CSV table of C-alpha atoms in Angstrom, one decimal:
chain,number,residue,atom,x,y,z
A,1,MET,CA,-12.6,-12.6,17.5
A,2,LEU,CA,-15.2,-9.5,17.0
A,3,GLU,CA,-19.0,-10.2,17.6
A,4,ASP,CA,-21.8,-9.2,16.6
A,5,ARG,CA,-23.8,-6.7,18.2
A,6,ALA,CA,-27.5,-7.8,18.4
A,7,THR,CA,-28.8,-4.6,19.2
A,8,PRO,CA,-31.5,-3.4,16.0
A,9,LEU,CA,-30.7,-0.2,14.5
A,10,SER,CA,-33.3,2.0,14.1
A,11,PRO,CA,-33.8,3.6,10.3
A,12,ARG,CA,-33.5,7.1,12.2
A,13,GLN,CA,-30.6,6.2,14.4
A,14,VAL,CA,-27.4,8.1,13.6
A,15,ALA,CA,-25.2,5.5,15.2
A,16,ARG,CA,-25.0,2.1,16.6
A,17,GLN,CA,-21.8,2.2,18.3
A,18,GLN,CA,-19.6,0.0,20.9
A,19,PRO,CA,-17.7,2.7,23.2
A,20,LEU,CA,-14.0,1.5,24.9
A,21,PRO,CA,-14.2,0.2,27.7
A,22,GLY,CA,-14.1,2.1,31.2
A,23,ALA,CA,-16.1,5.0,29.6
A,24,GLY,CA,-18.5,5.0,33.2
A,25,PRO,CA,-20.1,2.4,35.2
A,26,ALA,CA,-23.2,2.5,33.1
A,27,ALA,CA,-21.4,1.9,29.4
A,28,PRO,CA,-22.4,-1.0,27.6
A,29,GLN,CA,-20.0,-3.6,27.5
A,30,PRO,CA,-17.9,-3.5,24.7
A,31,ALA,CA,-18.7,-6.6,21.9
A,32,LEU,CA,-15.4,-6.5,20.4
A,33,PRO,CA,-13.1,-8.5,23.0
A,34,LEU,CA,-9.5,-8.2,21.2
A,35,PRO,CA,-5.9,-7.9,23.3
A,36,PRO,CA,-3.6,-5.6,22.3
A,37,PRO,CA,-1.0,-7.3,19.8
A,38,ALA,CA,2.3,-7.4,21.5
A,39,ALA,CA,4.9,-5.4,19.6
A,40,PRO,CA,7.5,-7.3,17.7
A,41,ALA,CA,9.9,-8.3,19.3
A,42,ASP,CA,12.4,-5.1,17.7
A,43,GLY,CA,9.9,-2.5,18.5
A,44,TRP,CA,7.6,-1.0,16.3
A,45,PRO,CA,8.2,0.7,13.3
A,46,ALA,CA,9.1,4.2,14.6
A,47,ASP,CA,7.0,5.7,10.8
A,48,TYR,CA,3.8,3.7,11.3
A,49,PRO,CA,0.8,5.7,11.8
A,50,GLU,CA,-0.9,6.5,15.7
A,51,ALA,CA,-4.3,5.4,14.3
A,52,TYR,CA,-6.6,3.7,12.1
A,53,ALA,CA,-9.9,4.5,10.3
A,54,VAL,CA,-11.0,0.9,9.2
A,55,VAL,CA,-14.1,2.0,6.7
A,56,ASP,CA,-16.9,0.7,4.5
A,57,VAL,CA,-19.3,2.3,2.8
A,58,GLU,CA,-22.9,0.7,0.4
A,59,THR,CA,-23.9,2.8,-2.5
A,60,THR,CA,-26.3,3.3,-5.0
A,61,GLY,CA,-23.4,2.4,-8.0
A,62,LEU,CA,-20.4,3.4,-8.6
A,63,ARG,CA,-20.9,6.5,-10.8
A,64,SER,CA,-19.3,9.9,-9.1
A,65,ASP,CA,-22.8,11.0,-9.2
A,66,ASP,CA,-23.6,7.6,-6.6
A,67,ARG,CA,-24.9,7.8,-2.6
A,68,ILE,CA,-23.6,6.3,0.0
A,69,VAL,CA,-26.5,4.2,1.5
A,70,SER,CA,-24.8,2.4,4.8
A,71,ALA,CA,-21.3,3.0,6.6
A,72,ALA,CA,-19.0,1.8,9.2
A,73,VAL,CA,-16.2,2.9,10.7
A,74,TYR,CA,-13.8,0.7,13.3
A,75,ARG,CA,-11.8,2.8,15.4
A,76,LEU,CA,-8.1,0.8,15.7
A,77,ASP,CA,-5.1,2.4,17.6
A,78,ALA,CA,-1.5,2.1,16.4
A,79,HIS,CA,-1.2,-1.6,16.7
A,80,GLY,CA,-4.9,-2.8,14.9
A,81,ALA,CA,-6.2,-2.9,18.6
A,82,VAL,CA,-10.0,-2.3,18.3
A,83,GLU,CA,-11.2,0.7,20.4
A,84,ASP,CA,-14.4,0.9,19.1
A,85,SER,CA,-17.3,1.1,16.2
A,86,TRP,CA,-19.9,3.2,14.4
A,87,TYR,CA,-22.6,2.3,12.2
A,88,THR,CA,-25.6,4.0,10.2
A,89,LEU,CA,-27.4,3.8,7.5
A,90,VAL,CA,-27.7,7.1,5.2
A,91,ASN,CA,-30.4,8.0,3.2
A,92,PRO,CA,-28.8,8.7,-0.8
A,93,GLU,CA,-32.0,11.1,-2.1
A,94,ARG,CA,-32.1,8.8,-4.9
A,95,ASP,CA,-33.1,5.2,-5.7
A,96,PRO,CA,-30.8,2.6,-3.5
A,97,GLY,CA,-30.1,1.3,-6.7
A,98,PRO,CA,-28.4,-2.5,-6.6
A,99,VAL,CA,-30.7,-4.1,-3.9
A,100,TRP,CA,-30.0,-7.3,-4.6
A,101,ILE,CA,-26.3,-6.7,-3.6
A,102,HIS,CA,-26.7,-4.5,-0.6
A,103,GLY,CA,-30.3,-5.2,0.9
A,104,LEU,CA,-31.2,-1.7,1.4
A,105,THR,CA,-34.8,-0.6,0.4
A,106,ARG,CA,-35.6,2.8,-0.5
A,107,GLU,CA,-38.5,1.7,2.2
A,108,MET,CA,-35.5,1.0,5.1
A,109,LEU,CA,-33.6,4.1,3.7
A,110,ALA,CA,-37.0,7.0,4.0
A,111,ASP,CA,-35.9,7.7,7.3
A,112,ALA,CA,-32.8,7.4,7.7
A,113,PRO,CA,-30.5,10.5,8.3
A,114,LEU,CA,-29.0,12.6,5.5
A,115,PHE,CA,-25.3,12.7,4.6
A,116,PRO,CA,-25.2,16.6,6.8
A,117,GLU,CA,-27.1,15.0,9.2
A,118,ILE,CA,-24.4,12.6,10.0
A,119,ALA,CA,-21.1,14.2,8.7
A,120,GLU,CA,-20.0,15.5,12.6
A,121,GLU,CA,-19.9,12.1,13.7
A,122,PHE,CA,-18.7,11.0,10.8
A,123,THR,CA,-15.6,13.6,11.0
A,124,ALA,CA,-15.0,12.6,14.3
A,125,ARG,CA,-14.3,8.8,13.7
A,126,LEU,CA,-12.0,9.7,10.4
A,127,GLU,CA,-10.2,12.6,11.7
A,128,ASP,CA,-6.2,12.4,12.3
A,129,ARG,CA,-6.5,8.5,11.6
A,130,VAL,CA,-5.1,6.6,7.8
A,131,LEU,CA,-8.7,5.8,6.3
A,132,VAL,CA,-8.2,1.6,5.8
A,133,ALA,CA,-10.7,0.2,3.6
A,134,HIS,CA,-10.8,-2.9,0.4
A,135,ASN,CA,-10.2,-1.0,-2.6
A,136,ALA,CA,-10.1,2.1,-0.7
A,137,VAL,CA,-9.7,4.5,-3.8
A,138,PHE,CA,-13.6,4.1,-4.0
A,139,ASP,CA,-14.7,4.5,-0.5
A,140,TRP,CA,-12.3,7.3,-0.2
A,141,MET,CA,-13.6,9.0,-3.2
A,142,MET,CA,-17.7,8.5,-2.5
A,143,ILE,CA,-16.9,9.9,0.8
A,144,ALA,CA,-15.1,13.1,-0.3
A,145,ARG,CA,-18.2,13.6,-3.0
A,146,GLU,CA,-20.6,13.1,0.3
A,147,TYR,CA,-18.6,15.8,1.9
A,148,ALA,CA,-18.6,18.1,-0.9
A,149,ARG,CA,-22.1,17.5,-2.2
A,150,ALA,CA,-22.8,18.8,1.9
A,151,GLY,CA,-20.6,21.9,1.6
A,152,LEU,CA,-17.5,20.4,3.4
A,153,THR,CA,-13.9,18.7,3.2
A,154,ALA,CA,-13.6,15.2,4.2
A,155,PRO,CA,-11.1,14.8,7.3
A,156,VAL,CA,-9.0,12.6,5.4
A,157,ARG,CA,-5.5,13.2,4.5
A,158,ARG,CA,-3.7,9.3,4.0
A,159,ARG,CA,-5.3,6.1,3.1
A,160,LEU,CA,-4.4,2.5,2.9
A,161,CYS,CA,-5.5,-0.2,0.8
A,162,THR,CA,-5.9,-3.7,2.2
A,163,ILE,CA,-5.9,-5.2,-1.3
A,164,ALA,CA,-2.3,-3.4,-1.8
A,165,LEU,CA,-1.2,-4.7,1.6
A,166,ALA,CA,-2.2,-7.6,1.2
A,167,ARG,CA,0.3,-7.9,-2.2
A,168,GLN,CA,3.3,-6.1,-0.6
A,169,LEU,CA,2.8,-9.3,1.9
A,170,ARG,CA,2.9,-11.6,-1.2
A,171,LEU,CA,0.2,-13.1,1.3
A,172,PRO,CA,-1.0,-16.3,-0.9
A,173,LEU,CA,-4.4,-15.6,-2.2
A,174,PRO,CA,-6.2,-16.7,-4.8
A,175,ASN,CA,-7.7,-13.6,-5.8
A,176,ALA,CA,-8.1,-9.9,-3.8
A,177,ARG,CA,-11.4,-10.0,-2.7
A,178,LEU,CA,-12.2,-9.7,0.5
A,179,ALA,CA,-13.4,-13.1,1.2
A,180,SER,CA,-10.2,-14.2,0.4
A,181,LEU,CA,-8.5,-12.5,2.8
A,182,ALA,CA,-11.0,-13.6,5.2
A,183,GLU,CA,-10.7,-16.9,4.6
A,184,HIS,CA,-6.5,-16.6,4.6
A,185,PHE,CA,-6.6,-15.0,7.9
A,186,GLY,CA,-9.6,-17.3,9.7
A,187,VAL,CA,-12.0,-14.8,9.5
A,188,ALA,CA,-16.3,-15.5,9.4
A,189,GLN,CA,-17.4,-13.7,7.1
A,190,ARG,CA,-21.2,-13.5,7.9
A,191,LYS,CA,-23.0,-11.2,5.2
A,192,ALA,CA,-21.0,-9.9,2.3
A,193,HIS,CA,-21.5,-6.4,1.2
A,194,ASP,CA,-22.9,-5.3,4.7
A,195,ALA,CA,-21.0,-2.4,5.9
A,196,GLU,CA,-21.1,-3.2,9.3
A,197,ASP,CA,-20.0,-7.1,8.6
A,198,ASP,CA,-17.5,-6.3,5.7
A,199,ALA,CA,-15.6,-3.3,8.6
A,200,ARG,CA,-15.4,-5.8,11.2
A,201,VAL,CA,-13.9,-8.3,8.9
A,202,LEU,CA,-11.6,-5.9,7.9
A,203,ALA,CA,-10.5,-4.5,10.9
A,204,GLU,CA,-9.9,-8.1,12.0
A,205,ILE,CA,-8.1,-8.4,8.6
A,206,PHE,CA,-6.0,-5.9,9.3
A,207,ARG,CA,-4.6,-6.4,12.5
A,208,PRO,CA,-2.2,-9.1,11.8
A,209,SER,CA,-2.0,-8.0,8.9
A,210,LEU,CA,-0.5,-5.0,10.2
A,211,ARG,CA,1.7,-7.3,12.5
A,212,GLN,CA,3.2,-8.8,9.8
A,213,ALA,CA,4.1,-6.0,7.9
A,214,ALA,CA,5.8,-4.1,11.2
A,215,GLU,CA,7.8,-7.6,12.2
A,216,ALA,CA,8.9,-7.6,8.5
A,217,GLY,CA,10.3,-3.6,8.9
A,218,ALA,CA,8.2,-3.6,5.6
A,219,ARG,CA,6.8,0.1,4.6
A,220,LEU,CA,2.9,0.0,4.7
A,221,PRO,CA,1.1,1.7,0.9
A,222,LEU,CA,0.4,4.8,2.4
A,223,LEU,CA,-1.3,7.1,-0.5
A,224,ALA,CA,-1.9,10.7,0.2
A,225,CYS,CA,-5.9,11.5,-0.2
A,226,GLN,CA,-6.5,15.3,-2.1
A,227,PRO,CA,-9.5,16.4,-1.1
A,228,LEU,CA,-11.9,17.9,-3.5
A,229,THR,CA,-12.0,21.8,-3.6
A,230,GLU,CA,-14.0,21.6,-7.2
A,231,TRP,CA,-17.0,19.4,-7.7
A,232,ALA,CA,-20.8,19.7,-9.6
A,233,GLU,CA,-23.7,17.0,-9.1
A,234,GLN,CA,-24.1,15.2,-12.1
A,235,ALA,CA,-27.1,15.3,-14.1
A,236,PRO,CA,-28.3,11.5,-14.7
A,237,ALA,CA,-28.3,10.5,-18.4
A,238,GLY,CA,-32.3,10.5,-19.5
A,239,GLY,CA,-33.2,12.2,-16.6
A,240,THR,CA,-33.4,14.9,-13.9
A,241,GLY,CA,-31.8,14.3,-11.0
A,242,GLY,CA,-33.1,13.6,-7.5
A,243,THR,CA,-34.9,16.4,-5.7
A,244,ARG,CA,-36.9,16.6,-2.0
A,245,SER,CA,-39.9,18.2,-1.4
A,246,PRO,CA,-39.8,20.2,2.1
A,247,GLY,CA,-42.0,17.5,3.5
A,248,GLY,CA,-39.9,15.7,4.8
A,249,HIS,CA,-37.3,12.3,3.7
A,250,GLY,CA,-39.8,10.3,2.0
A,251,ALA,CA,-40.3,12.7,-0.6
A,252,TYR,CA,-38.0,12.0,-3.1
A,253,GLN,CA,-38.3,11.8,-7.2
A,254,TRP,CA,-35.9,8.1,-7.3
A,255,ARG,CA,-33.5,7.8,-10.1
A,256,THR,CA,-32.9,4.1,-11.4
A,257,TRP,CA,-29.2,2.3,-10.9
A,258,ARG,CA,-27.3,3.1,-13.7
A,259,PRO,CA,-23.5,1.4,-14.8
A,260,ASN,CA,-20.1,3.7,-15.1
A,261,ARG,CA,-20.5,5.9,-18.2
A,262,ARG,CA,-18.4,5.6,-21.4
A,263,LEU,CA,-16.5,9.0,-22.7
A,264,PRO,CA,-16.5,9.3,-26.2
A,265,ALA,CA,-13.6,9.0,-28.5
A,266,SER,CA,-11.5,12.2,-29.5
A,267,PRO,CA,-12.4,12.6,-33.0
A,268,TYR,CA,-8.8,13.6,-33.8
A,269,PRO,CA,-6.0,12.1,-34.5
A,270,ASN,CA,-3.3,11.3,-32.0
A,271,PRO,CA,-0.3,13.5,-32.5
A,272,GLY,CA,2.1,11.5,-30.3
A,273,ARG,CA,3.2,12.1,-26.7
A,274,TYR,CA,2.8,15.2,-24.8
A,275,VAL,CA,6.8,16.9,-25.0
A,276,ARG,CA,7.6,18.7,-21.5
A,277,GLY,CA,7.2,22.6,-22.0
A,278,GLY,CA,5.6,22.5,-24.9
A,279,ARG,CA,1.3,22.6,-25.5
A,280,LEU,CA,-1.1,20.5,-25.3
A,281,LYS,CA,-2.6,18.7,-29.0
A,282,GLN,CA,-6.3,18.0,-30.0
A,283,GLY,CA,-6.6,13.9,-30.2
A,284,MET,CA,-3.5,13.7,-27.7
A,285,ARG,CA,-4.6,10.4,-25.0
A,286,VAL,CA,-4.2,11.7,-21.3
A,287,ALA,CA,-4.5,9.2,-18.5
A,288,PHE,CA,-5.1,10.1,-14.7
A,289,SER,CA,-4.3,8.5,-11.7
A,290,GLY,CA,-5.1,9.0,-8.4
A,291,ASP,CA,-7.1,11.7,-6.6
A,292,THR,CA,-7.5,15.3,-7.8
A,293,SER,CA,-9.0,17.9,-6.3
A,294,VAL,CA,-11.1,18.8,-9.1
A,295,ASP,CA,-13.7,15.9,-9.2
A,296,ARG,CA,-12.4,13.4,-12.2
A,297,SER,CA,-15.8,13.6,-13.9
A,298,LEU,CA,-15.0,17.2,-13.7
A,299,LEU,CA,-11.8,17.0,-15.3
A,300,GLU,CA,-12.5,13.6,-18.2
A,301,ASP,CA,-15.7,15.9,-19.2
A,302,ARG,CA,-13.1,19.4,-19.5
A,303,ALA,CA,-10.3,17.2,-21.4
A,304,VAL,CA,-13.2,16.1,-23.4
A,305,GLU,CA,-14.5,18.9,-25.0
A,306,ALA,CA,-11.3,20.4,-25.5
A,307,GLY,CA,-10.3,17.4,-28.0
A,308,LEU,CA,-8.6,15.2,-26.3
A,309,HIS,CA,-9.1,11.5,-26.1
A,310,VAL,CA,-9.2,10.4,-21.7
A,311,ALA,CA,-7.9,7.2,-22.0
A,312,GLY,CA,-8.7,4.4,-18.6
A,313,SER,CA,-4.9,3.0,-19.0
A,314,VAL,CA,-1.7,3.8,-19.9
A,315,SER,CA,-0.1,1.9,-23.0
A,316,ARG,CA,2.3,3.2,-25.6
A,317,TYR,CA,-0.1,5.0,-27.0
A,318,THR,CA,-0.6,7.6,-24.6
A,319,SER,CA,0.4,10.9,-24.3
A,320,LEU,CA,0.5,11.7,-21.3
A,321,LEU,CA,-0.4,10.8,-17.4
A,322,VAL,CA,-1.8,13.0,-15.3
A,323,THR,CA,-0.7,12.6,-11.5
A,324,ASN,CA,-0.6,14.5,-8.4
A,325,ASP,CA,1.3,11.3,-6.9
A,326,PRO,CA,3.9,10.4,-9.0
A,327,GLY,CA,5.5,7.8,-6.5
A,328,ALA,CA,2.4,5.8,-6.1
A,329,PRO,CA,2.7,2.3,-6.6
A,330,THR,CA,-0.2,2.2,-9.1
A,331,SER,CA,-0.9,0.0,-12.1
A,332,LYS,CA,-0.9,3.9,-14.3
A,333,VAL,CA,2.5,4.8,-13.1
A,334,THR,CA,4.0,1.6,-13.1
A,335,ARG,CA,3.2,1.5,-16.9
A,336,ALA,CA,3.8,5.3,-17.6
A,337,ALA,CA,7.2,4.5,-16.4
A,338,ALA,CA,7.8,1.3,-18.5
A,339,HIS,CA,6.8,3.2,-21.7
A,340,GLY,CA,8.4,6.8,-21.0
A,341,THR,CA,5.2,8.3,-20.9
A,342,PRO,CA,5.4,11.8,-19.3
A,343,VAL,CA,3.8,12.6,-15.8
A,344,ILE,CA,2.6,16.2,-14.9
A,345,ASP,CA,0.4,16.8,-11.9
A,346,GLU,CA,-3.2,18.1,-12.0
A,347,ALA,CA,-2.0,22.1,-12.0
A,348,ALA,CA,0.5,21.8,-15.0
A,349,PHE,CA,-2.3,19.8,-16.7
A,350,LEU,CA,-4.7,22.7,-16.2
A,351,HIS,CA,-2.7,25.2,-16.9
A,352,LEU,CA,-2.1,23.9,-20.2
A,353,MET,CA,-5.6,22.9,-21.2
A,354,ARG,CA,-6.3,27.1,-21.3
A,355,ASP,CA,-4.4,27.0,-24.5
A,356,ILE,CA,-4.5,23.6,-26.0
A,357,GLU,CA,-3.0,23.6,-30.1
A,358,PRO,CA,-5.9,22.7,-32.6
A,359,ALA,CA,-5.2,19.2,-34.6
A,360,GLU,CA,-4.0,19.5,-37.8
A,361,ALA,CA,-6.5,16.9,-39.2
A,362,PRO,CA,-10.7,18.1,-39.1
A,363,PRO,CA,-12.8,15.3,-37.4
A,364,GLY,CA,-13.6,12.7,-39.3
A,365,GLU,CA,-10.8,12.6,-42.2
A,366,GLU,CA,-8.7,10.2,-39.9
A,367,GLY,CA,-9.6,8.1,-36.5
A,368,GLY,CA,-7.6,8.5,-33.2
A,369,ALA,CA,-4.8,6.4,-32.7
A,370,GLY,CA,-4.2,3.5,-30.8
């Protein structure tokens, strides 16, 4: 079992680490006495990654303009054995959001480092590794946006979601929650929604899951990570963005926590499906899936401004699915295939957005279909 660390964390301490054993006579003994798992008798799959970074981040909320308040990374080798771990608080430069969930107050975060101050260490722990997380798309996008805010590119190229892995292994779970996985593998969950403990639990869960997949010769559910090349801070509804005075980390105009935004429906009728080689038309229902190089919020806003309807799911009424990974085993990609919904990538969609055909009926005369 992975052990808790007893050393208290100072708010300004960037990281709490457990180094590799044998780092030197003065090095502290690692608190992660996990023997490396034996390779399956028929050998480890050659196409499996060589290293992993198990990650958990706690955030101020779920929106694209929400921020990370704490992060933990457990580095694992090719067979899932823990190499070391790292944890840090992060000053979000705004209200900490749902304190009742993550337990981090603005007082606790006031003197914590800003994300740019921990970016170099974070990069060193993610680089050349597959990011592993529970609901990995959320952790990845929060991390990618923090790097974008800092004018940097997140050093992650592939991710693996433990929910997808559990489903692929057909584990007998009542639901996809981390607590259910922990109970299945006999892992003690000591402090839910604490980045350090959640990452510890996930690292312990991932090792037997990885070995089970290897023994079965299963293909891992790896997805490509699309780095953000265009991103813009979203101003909060009904207020101004958080700002920091030159006086120090604590002098902020704090925002309040907000739920996910709701996009308006298109005022134009749904003209049906997109025809490959043709033009987009106002009123078409467009869904997005997977990572995009332009931040999803910007893509959605541009689509709405152009008169398209942004759909949160794919149905028989969906005109078009935009994804950079049409082979990904996501629900939207699966449903698009089942409904025969046209699929194009982000670059093609942005090109089509330059010349959208006007709707035949003006707004207000007819409602959008479906």
